[in-house]
Amino acid sequence: MLGALRLAGLGILSAVHFGLALPALLSNLDGYRHPWVQLTAFGLLTLIIVVDALLGMAGRRRPRRWVAAGLLCSLAAAVVATSQLPGDHFLATPHWTFLEIGWFGVLLLFDAGLNATLLFVALHVVVTLGQLLLAGIPSRQAAAGMAVSALAICAFQIAAAVMARLLRGCATAAGATAREQERVRTEAAVSAQVHADQRSRYRDLGRSVLPLLTGLADGTLDPGDERVRRRCAFEAARMRRLFAERDHASDPLLHELRAGIGVAERHGVDVQLAVRGASAPVPRHLRRALTEPVLAALATAERSARATVVRGGGQVRVSVVTDAPETDIPEPTERGIRLRTVHSEGRLLVEASYTLLAPSPSGAARPRDHDTPETAWNAQSSSSEVSPS
């Protein structure tokens, strides 16, 4: 709407300039003392129109310096052209500049507001009145005709400025309404997504946590049973991971894994975490599938555990070594997740991996599918450095 208003103002000024002012200038060219002065003033005003049109075509706002220069040049052109007229020709056909100078103010001061436009139009009238007094005081009848002409011309210019102000207000209100509607739609979409996430989490908990709590409440499950305690620790770690999914973290996979590690540490387990490779975007459902076996192994750890996150070569690997080999590790439910478990020397290795990128033909980023559990075990055992990155 604002762009259309600017285009409309430019069209009105061009119509007045070429449709009214130019014929008036050419029809009285022989009557001017110095015709070249009138032509120069007309050329300067034409240049202002052309430059403003180019700015509009480029989609640029009018710079303040350009607005000031355009107004000053248009007013100077009017003063110079008017100075060549005798007093009885003011506001008549030979006085072609009075027809359009106010329109320059309407156009160039569109972004400045109505008051600035009214001030420019009034300034132009006052300057013209001063030049009229210097050229010679006209008769009462001629002065009345000049006043009527000035009133008619300025009324159209002021009416256009007022209309532009009203339409600009409508455009501003429409923009504010559109932004408010977009905000409401965004909040509704976010609320719906949060609600869906909450229901999804509740369904996940309802399949595992609620039966466990029910069994503890009705006495069918013994809190002193080691298997029951392991189930409780595992479900506590899963709940902490679900809570961590709502946090804003730069590395969601590592953040959610640390939430499960925190549960094991509160049970007295010394957990070391090693991280290799930069963070890679992994969808939430795949992060759950990667951390689920590791959390199950951590829930059964007795004294120590070593967790490792390795990212590189188009793969993400999450593994843990614990001191409790007798553990039931849940099978991954997501396609593409590969699970490896190794029991050896009273320890348990659990590794979940997922391929993010297709294997490179050159072999530079080829996933290490040929690794055996033993090589992964050795890599885990030889990596004791704890890295936060």
Tab-separated table of C-alpha atoms in Angstrom:
chain	number	residue	atom	x	y	z
A	1	MET	CA	0.000	0.000	0.000
A	2	LEU	CA	2.794	2.428	0.850
A	3	GLY	CA	4.553	1.618	-2.406
A	4	ALA	CA	1.338	2.285	-4.317
A	5	LEU	CA	0.957	5.629	-2.536
A	6	ARG	CA	4.461	6.623	-3.515
A	7	LEU	CA	3.770	5.616	-7.110
A	8	ALA	CA	0.494	7.573	-7.092
A	9	GLY	CA	2.216	10.709	-5.798
A	10	LEU	CA	4.868	10.414	-8.488
A	11	GLY	CA	2.156	9.967	-11.121
A	12	ILE	CA	0.254	13.065	-9.965
A	13	LEU	CA	3.401	15.190	-9.951
A	14	SER	CA	4.422	13.931	-13.404
A	15	ALA	CA	0.964	14.671	-14.784
A	16	VAL	CA	1.017	18.211	-13.393
A	17	HIS	CA	4.603	18.771	-14.506
A	18	PHE	CA	4.249	17.567	-18.083
A	19	GLY	CA	0.505	18.006	-18.573
A	20	LEU	CA	-0.043	21.465	-17.078
A	21	ALA	CA	3.248	23.207	-16.333
A	22	LEU	CA	5.007	22.351	-19.605
A	23	PRO	CA	2.182	23.592	-21.912
A	24	ALA	CA	1.898	26.767	-19.839
A	25	LEU	CA	5.652	27.308	-20.129
A	26	LEU	CA	5.821	26.696	-23.869
A	27	SER	CA	2.772	28.814	-24.686
A	28	ASN	CA	4.291	31.847	-22.936
A	29	LEU	CA	7.957	31.252	-23.747
A	30	ASP	CA	8.207	34.382	-25.916
A	31	GLY	CA	6.824	36.571	-23.144
A	32	TYR	CA	9.580	35.850	-20.604
A	33	ARG	CA	12.509	38.249	-20.267
A	34	HIS	CA	14.976	35.369	-20.238
A	35	PRO	CA	13.364	32.161	-21.581
A	36	TRP	CA	16.475	30.089	-20.812
A	37	VAL	CA	15.924	30.732	-17.083
A	38	GLN	CA	12.450	29.198	-17.313
A	39	LEU	CA	13.750	26.221	-19.292
A	40	THR	CA	16.600	25.686	-16.825
A	41	ALA	CA	14.176	25.719	-13.891
A	42	PHE	CA	11.900	23.269	-15.719
A	43	GLY	CA	14.889	21.000	-16.460
A	44	LEU	CA	15.958	21.041	-12.799
A	45	LEU	CA	12.461	20.059	-11.650
A	46	THR	CA	12.386	17.313	-14.286
A	47	LEU	CA	15.689	15.984	-12.962
A	48	ILE	CA	14.256	15.793	-9.446
A	49	ILE	CA	11.289	13.778	-10.717
A	50	VAL	CA	13.534	11.389	-12.665
A	51	VAL	CA	15.891	10.774	-9.740
A	52	ASP	CA	13.001	10.108	-7.351
A	53	ALA	CA	11.448	7.716	-9.874
A	54	LEU	CA	14.750	5.806	-10.117
A	55	LEU	CA	14.907	5.532	-6.320
A	56	GLY	CA	11.377	4.153	-6.310
A	57	MET	CA	12.153	1.615	-9.040
A	58	ALA	CA	15.170	0.461	-7.016
A	59	GLY	CA	12.925	-0.043	-3.974
A	60	ARG	CA	14.972	2.337	-1.842
A	61	ARG	CA	13.688	4.736	0.759
A	62	ARG	CA	14.357	8.401	0.148
A	63	PRO	CA	17.567	9.440	1.941
A	64	ARG	CA	17.143	12.493	4.146
A	65	ARG	CA	19.853	14.356	2.273
A	66	TRP	CA	18.091	13.694	-1.002
A	67	VAL	CA	14.770	14.946	0.382
A	68	ALA	CA	16.391	18.135	1.686
A	69	ALA	CA	18.249	18.700	-1.600
A	70	GLY	CA	15.119	18.046	-3.690
A	71	LEU	CA	12.991	20.456	-1.656
A	72	LEU	CA	15.679	23.147	-1.690
A	73	CYS	CA	16.253	22.825	-5.437
A	74	SER	CA	12.529	22.853	-6.253
A	75	LEU	CA	11.958	25.925	-4.101
A	76	ALA	CA	14.997	27.653	-5.615
A	77	ALA	CA	13.768	26.849	-9.143
A	78	ALA	CA	10.368	28.366	-8.303
A	79	VAL	CA	11.938	31.522	-6.867
A	80	VAL	CA	14.224	32.017	-9.876
A	81	ALA	CA	11.477	31.348	-12.434
A	82	THR	CA	9.007	33.613	-10.592
A	83	SER	CA	11.533	36.425	-10.389
A	84	GLN	CA	11.293	36.792	-14.188
A	85	LEU	CA	7.559	37.614	-14.058
A	86	PRO	CA	5.856	40.992	-13.710
A	87	GLY	CA	3.400	41.437	-10.858
A	88	ASP	CA	0.265	41.052	-12.982
A	89	HIS	CA	1.378	37.612	-14.235
A	90	PHE	CA	1.598	36.025	-10.762
A	91	LEU	CA	-0.653	32.947	-10.341
A	92	ALA	CA	-1.709	33.271	-13.977
A	93	THR	CA	-0.833	30.939	-16.835
A	94	PRO	CA	2.761	32.204	-17.216
A	95	HIS	CA	3.361	31.441	-13.515
A	96	TRP	CA	3.705	27.724	-14.202
A	97	THR	CA	5.875	26.905	-11.152
A	98	PHE	CA	3.092	27.673	-8.668
A	99	LEU	CA	1.069	24.800	-10.146
A	100	GLU	CA	3.523	22.120	-9.104
A	101	ILE	CA	6.006	23.163	-6.416
A	102	GLY	CA	3.598	22.165	-3.646
A	103	TRP	CA	3.324	18.711	-5.230
A	104	PHE	CA	7.069	18.285	-4.786
A	105	GLY	CA	6.505	18.764	-1.069
A	106	VAL	CA	3.651	16.222	-1.090
A	107	LEU	CA	5.857	13.667	-2.835
A	108	LEU	CA	9.221	14.155	-1.128
A	109	LEU	CA	7.805	14.671	2.374
A	110	PHE	CA	5.525	11.618	2.254
A	111	ASP	CA	7.579	9.756	4.864
A	112	ALA	CA	8.013	12.881	7.042
A	113	GLY	CA	4.326	13.316	7.844
A	114	LEU	CA	1.495	15.764	7.203
A	115	ASN	CA	2.888	18.649	9.267
A	116	ALA	CA	6.097	18.799	7.228
A	117	THR	CA	4.096	18.897	3.978
A	118	LEU	CA	1.838	21.683	5.255
A	119	LEU	CA	4.891	23.648	6.377
A	120	PHE	CA	6.509	23.375	2.928
A	121	VAL	CA	3.331	24.422	1.112
A	122	ALA	CA	2.923	27.383	3.469
A	123	LEU	CA	6.584	28.332	2.963
A	124	HIS	CA	6.113	28.297	-0.793
A	125	VAL	CA	3.034	30.539	-0.533
A	126	VAL	CA	4.835	32.988	1.764
A	127	VAL	CA	7.866	33.179	-0.553
A	128	THR	CA	5.594	33.751	-3.550
A	129	LEU	CA	3.716	36.448	-1.654
A	130	GLY	CA	7.014	38.163	-0.821
A	131	GLN	CA	8.066	38.105	-4.463
A	132	LEU	CA	4.653	39.503	-5.432
A	133	LEU	CA	5.077	42.429	-3.053
A	134	LEU	CA	8.539	43.108	-4.459
A	135	ALA	CA	7.242	42.978	-8.043
A	136	GLY	CA	4.471	45.447	-7.285
A	137	ILE	CA	1.271	45.416	-5.286
A	138	PRO	CA	-1.581	44.312	-7.617
A	139	SER	CA	-5.013	45.813	-7.723
A	140	ARG	CA	-7.705	44.640	-5.335
A	141	GLN	CA	-9.508	42.729	-8.107
A	142	ALA	CA	-6.275	41.057	-9.287
A	143	ALA	CA	-5.306	40.195	-5.704
A	144	ALA	CA	-8.704	38.536	-5.154
A	145	GLY	CA	-8.262	36.430	-8.272
A	146	MET	CA	-4.763	35.433	-7.168
A	147	ALA	CA	-6.045	34.423	-3.750
A	148	VAL	CA	-8.743	32.229	-5.288
A	149	SER	CA	-6.197	30.562	-7.591
A	150	ALA	CA	-3.739	29.985	-4.741
A	151	LEU	CA	-6.502	28.563	-2.555
A	152	ALA	CA	-7.668	26.161	-5.266
A	153	ILE	CA	-4.158	24.928	-6.071
A	154	CYS	CA	-3.071	24.538	-2.434
A	155	ALA	CA	-6.383	22.868	-1.514
A	156	PHE	CA	-5.711	20.023	-3.953
A	157	GLN	CA	-2.173	19.613	-2.629
A	158	ILE	CA	-3.244	19.633	1.027
A	159	ALA	CA	-6.112	17.240	0.303
A	160	ALA	CA	-3.690	14.824	-1.331
A	161	ALA	CA	-1.336	15.100	1.652
A	162	VAL	CA	-4.211	14.434	4.093
A	163	MET	CA	-5.365	11.442	2.039
A	164	ALA	CA	-1.825	10.064	2.006
A	165	ARG	CA	-1.648	10.494	5.788
A	166	LEU	CA	-4.939	8.598	6.268
A	167	LEU	CA	-3.894	5.798	3.933
A	168	ARG	CA	-0.525	5.597	5.624
A	169	GLY	CA	-2.336	5.174	8.930
A	170	CYS	CA	-4.439	2.403	7.387
A	171	ALA	CA	-1.290	0.709	6.104
A	172	THR	CA	0.325	0.924	9.536
A	173	ALA	CA	-2.784	-0.497	11.200
A	174	ALA	CA	-2.995	-3.277	8.611
A	175	GLY	CA	0.654	-4.145	9.183
A	176	ALA	CA	0.144	-4.227	12.964
A	177	THR	CA	-2.938	-6.429	12.535
A	178	ALA	CA	-1.076	-8.820	10.246
A	179	ARG	CA	1.800	-9.079	12.728
A	180	GLU	CA	-0.616	-9.735	15.579
A	181	GLN	CA	-2.398	-12.432	13.584
A	182	GLU	CA	0.927	-14.043	12.736
A	183	ARG	CA	1.918	-13.941	16.398
A	184	VAL	CA	-1.361	-15.600	17.414
A	185	ARG	CA	-0.963	-18.269	14.724
A	186	THR	CA	2.621	-18.899	15.803
A	187	GLU	CA	1.615	-19.220	19.447
A	188	ALA	CA	-1.201	-21.593	18.494
A	189	ALA	CA	1.162	-23.731	16.409
A	190	VAL	CA	3.744	-23.795	19.202
A	191	SER	CA	1.092	-24.685	21.773
A	192	ALA	CA	-0.232	-27.473	19.570
A	193	GLN	CA	3.271	-28.849	19.056
A	194	VAL	CA	4.056	-28.656	22.777
A	195	HIS	CA	0.766	-30.386	23.567
A	196	ALA	CA	1.515	-33.117	21.034
A	197	ASP	CA	4.995	-33.585	22.503
A	198	GLN	CA	3.562	-33.808	25.998
A	199	ARG	CA	0.995	-36.415	24.948
A	200	SER	CA	3.737	-38.374	23.195
A	201	ARG	CA	5.868	-38.306	26.345
A	202	TYR	CA	2.869	-39.344	28.449
A	203	ARG	CA	2.200	-42.308	26.164
A	204	ASP	CA	5.849	-43.352	26.426
A	205	LEU	CA	5.729	-43.127	30.205
A	206	GLY	CA	2.365	-44.884	30.313
A	207	ARG	CA	3.854	-47.953	28.642
A	208	SER	CA	6.726	-48.309	31.081
A	209	VAL	CA	6.590	-46.072	34.169
A	210	LEU	CA	2.940	-46.433	35.121
A	211	PRO	CA	3.013	-50.276	35.266
A	212	LEU	CA	6.143	-50.055	37.411
A	213	LEU	CA	4.556	-47.568	39.809
A	214	THR	CA	1.371	-49.622	39.909
A	215	GLY	CA	3.322	-52.753	40.790
A	216	LEU	CA	5.179	-50.941	43.570
A	217	ALA	CA	1.925	-49.515	44.916
A	218	ASP	CA	-0.090	-52.772	44.980
A	219	GLY	CA	2.826	-54.841	46.263
A	220	THR	CA	3.249	-57.067	43.239
A	221	LEU	CA	6.784	-55.714	42.815
A	222	ASP	CA	9.332	-55.905	45.622
A	223	PRO	CA	11.451	-52.735	46.055
A	224	GLY	CA	14.196	-54.912	47.528
A	225	ASP	CA	14.483	-56.956	44.349
A	226	GLU	CA	17.615	-56.040	42.392
A	227	ARG	CA	15.790	-56.326	39.077
A	228	VAL	CA	13.047	-53.969	40.268
A	229	ARG	CA	15.628	-51.431	41.413
A	230	ARG	CA	17.325	-51.615	38.026
A	231	ARG	CA	14.004	-51.030	36.303
A	232	CYS	CA	13.390	-48.001	38.520
A	233	ALA	CA	16.837	-46.600	37.754
A	234	PHE	CA	16.324	-47.153	34.041
A	235	GLU	CA	12.915	-45.447	34.017
A	236	ALA	CA	14.308	-42.559	36.068
A	237	ALA	CA	17.049	-42.081	33.485
A	238	ARG	CA	14.504	-42.185	30.655
A	239	MET	CA	12.366	-39.574	32.398
A	240	ARG	CA	15.365	-37.301	32.895
A	241	ARG	CA	16.163	-37.674	29.224
A	242	LEU	CA	12.585	-36.775	28.287
A	243	PHE	CA	12.806	-33.662	30.433
A	244	ALA	CA	16.136	-32.755	28.826
A	245	GLU	CA	14.564	-32.931	25.355
A	246	ARG	CA	12.709	-29.689	26.097
A	247	ASP	CA	15.903	-27.784	26.877
A	248	HIS	CA	17.623	-25.577	24.321
A	249	ALA	CA	21.109	-27.060	23.989
A	250	SER	CA	23.788	-26.652	21.356
A	251	ASP	CA	24.383	-30.418	21.418
A	252	PRO	CA	21.037	-32.138	22.177
A	253	LEU	CA	22.420	-35.695	21.980
A	254	LEU	CA	25.145	-34.988	24.514
A	255	HIS	CA	22.785	-32.991	26.724
A	256	GLU	CA	20.220	-35.802	26.886
A	257	LEU	CA	22.909	-38.420	27.510
A	258	ARG	CA	24.293	-36.376	30.386
A	259	ALA	CA	20.808	-36.259	31.907
A	260	GLY	CA	20.806	-40.061	32.072
A	261	ILE	CA	24.378	-40.111	33.373
A	262	GLY	CA	23.295	-37.821	36.208
A	263	VAL	CA	20.853	-40.479	37.450
A	264	ALA	CA	23.612	-43.103	37.556
A	265	GLU	CA	25.944	-40.721	39.398
A	266	ARG	CA	23.298	-40.102	42.056
A	267	HIS	CA	23.316	-43.855	42.675
A	268	GLY	CA	27.039	-43.712	43.428
A	269	VAL	CA	28.354	-44.760	40.021
A	270	ASP	CA	31.530	-43.041	38.824
A	271	VAL	CA	30.853	-42.213	35.162
A	272	GLN	CA	33.467	-40.894	32.750
A	273	LEU	CA	32.320	-39.289	29.495
A	274	ALA	CA	34.511	-38.953	26.417
A	275	VAL	CA	33.382	-37.079	23.318
A	276	ARG	CA	34.982	-37.250	19.896
A	277	GLY	CA	33.948	-35.204	16.851
A	278	ALA	CA	31.810	-32.143	16.291
A	279	SER	CA	28.096	-32.012	16.965
A	280	ALA	CA	25.920	-33.404	14.180
A	281	PRO	CA	22.155	-32.860	13.793
A	282	VAL	CA	20.286	-35.993	14.838
A	283	PRO	CA	16.459	-36.147	14.943
A	284	ARG	CA	14.828	-36.624	18.329
A	285	HIS	CA	13.516	-40.128	17.663
A	286	LEU	CA	16.989	-41.270	16.609
A	287	ARG	CA	18.574	-39.670	19.681
A	288	ARG	CA	16.168	-41.668	21.818
A	289	ALA	CA	17.023	-44.873	19.998
A	290	LEU	CA	20.769	-44.218	20.345
A	291	THR	CA	20.671	-43.427	24.076
A	292	GLU	CA	18.113	-46.038	25.139
A	293	PRO	CA	20.548	-49.027	25.259
A	294	VAL	CA	23.213	-46.898	26.942
A	295	LEU	CA	20.783	-45.762	29.651
A	296	ALA	CA	19.765	-49.378	30.254
A	297	ALA	CA	23.419	-50.328	30.767
A	298	LEU	CA	24.085	-47.345	33.042
A	299	ALA	CA	21.064	-48.273	35.173
A	300	THR	CA	22.735	-51.579	36.083
A	301	ALA	CA	26.235	-50.222	36.691
A	302	GLU	CA	27.497	-50.835	40.222
A	303	ARG	CA	30.639	-48.746	40.714
A	304	SER	CA	32.016	-47.344	37.447
A	305	ALA	CA	31.154	-46.756	33.828
A	306	ARG	CA	32.750	-45.120	30.818
A	307	ALA	CA	30.496	-43.522	28.175
A	308	THR	CA	31.736	-42.437	24.787
A	309	VAL	CA	30.177	-40.390	21.999
A	310	VAL	CA	31.986	-40.573	18.662
A	311	ARG	CA	30.895	-38.540	15.637
A	312	GLY	CA	32.664	-38.598	12.336
A	313	GLY	CA	32.866	-40.383	9.007
A	314	GLY	CA	29.122	-39.963	8.548
A	315	GLN	CA	28.281	-41.924	11.708
A	316	VAL	CA	27.169	-41.295	15.270
A	317	ARG	CA	28.192	-43.855	17.897
A	318	VAL	CA	27.078	-43.873	21.515
A	319	SER	CA	28.599	-46.547	23.726
A	320	VAL	CA	29.220	-47.386	27.353
A	321	VAL	CA	31.377	-49.849	29.295
A	322	THR	CA	30.019	-50.888	32.713
A	323	ASP	CA	30.967	-53.317	35.456
A	324	ALA	CA	27.619	-55.186	35.399
A	325	PRO	CA	27.534	-57.700	32.538
A	326	GLU	CA	24.241	-59.375	33.449
A	327	THR	CA	21.866	-56.855	31.861
A	328	ASP	CA	18.921	-57.012	29.492
A	329	ILE	CA	19.524	-54.415	26.799
A	330	PRO	CA	16.408	-53.349	24.875
A	331	GLU	CA	16.571	-53.774	21.133
A	332	PRO	CA	16.344	-50.553	19.098
A	333	THR	CA	12.959	-49.862	17.578
A	334	GLU	CA	14.165	-47.412	14.905
A	335	ARG	CA	15.378	-48.594	11.536
A	336	GLY	CA	19.055	-48.006	10.837
A	337	ILE	CA	20.176	-48.247	14.485
A	338	ARG	CA	22.816	-50.949	14.930
A	339	LEU	CA	23.289	-52.358	18.429
A	340	ARG	CA	26.368	-54.285	19.631
A	341	THR	CA	26.833	-55.834	23.051
A	342	VAL	CA	29.945	-57.598	24.317
A	343	HIS	CA	30.302	-59.424	27.660
A	344	SER	CA	33.906	-59.985	28.733
A	345	GLU	CA	35.854	-60.161	31.979
A	346	GLY	CA	33.005	-58.977	34.157
A	347	ARG	CA	32.312	-55.971	31.987
A	348	LEU	CA	29.657	-55.077	29.463
A	349	LEU	CA	30.099	-53.053	26.284
A	350	VAL	CA	26.972	-51.578	24.689
A	351	GLU	CA	27.284	-49.589	21.448
A	352	ALA	CA	24.505	-48.035	19.377
A	353	SER	CA	25.415	-46.467	16.030
A	354	TYR	CA	23.631	-44.763	13.182
A	355	THR	CA	24.843	-43.753	9.702
A	356	LEU	CA	24.068	-40.118	8.900
A	357	LEU	CA	25.794	-39.867	5.524
A	358	ALA	CA	26.075	-42.205	2.580
A	359	PRO	CA	29.468	-43.880	2.225
A	360	SER	CA	31.900	-41.914	0.080
A	361	PRO	CA	33.125	-43.630	-3.108
A	362	SER	CA	36.656	-42.508	-2.314
A	363	GLY	CA	36.473	-44.069	1.119
A	364	ALA	CA	37.323	-40.801	2.904
A	365	ALA	CA	34.087	-40.685	4.855
A	366	ARG	CA	33.209	-44.400	4.776
A	367	PRO	CA	31.495	-45.639	7.967
A	368	ARG	CA	33.422	-48.238	9.884
A	369	ASP	CA	30.997	-51.113	9.438
A	370	HIS	CA	33.926	-53.537	9.442
A	371	ASP	CA	34.781	-52.765	13.079
A	372	THR	CA	34.303	-55.670	15.385
A	373	PRO	CA	33.058	-55.456	18.962
A	374	GLU	CA	36.587	-56.217	20.078
A	375	THR	CA	38.083	-53.201	18.274
A	376	ALA	CA	35.326	-50.982	19.645
A	377	TRP	CA	36.078	-52.392	23.123
A	378	ASN	CA	39.752	-51.544	22.725
A	379	ALA	CA	38.928	-48.049	21.539
A	380	GLN	CA	36.759	-47.557	24.604
A	381	SER	CA	39.321	-48.938	26.994
A	382	SER	CA	42.158	-46.803	25.598
A	383	SER	CA	40.189	-43.540	25.746
A	384	SER	CA	40.217	-42.202	29.292
A	385	GLU	CA	40.247	-38.467	28.481
A	386	VAL	CA	37.075	-36.624	29.496
A	387	SER	CA	36.067	-33.936	26.972
A	388	PRO	CA	33.171	-31.473	27.335
A	389	SER	CA	33.054	-30.682	23.620
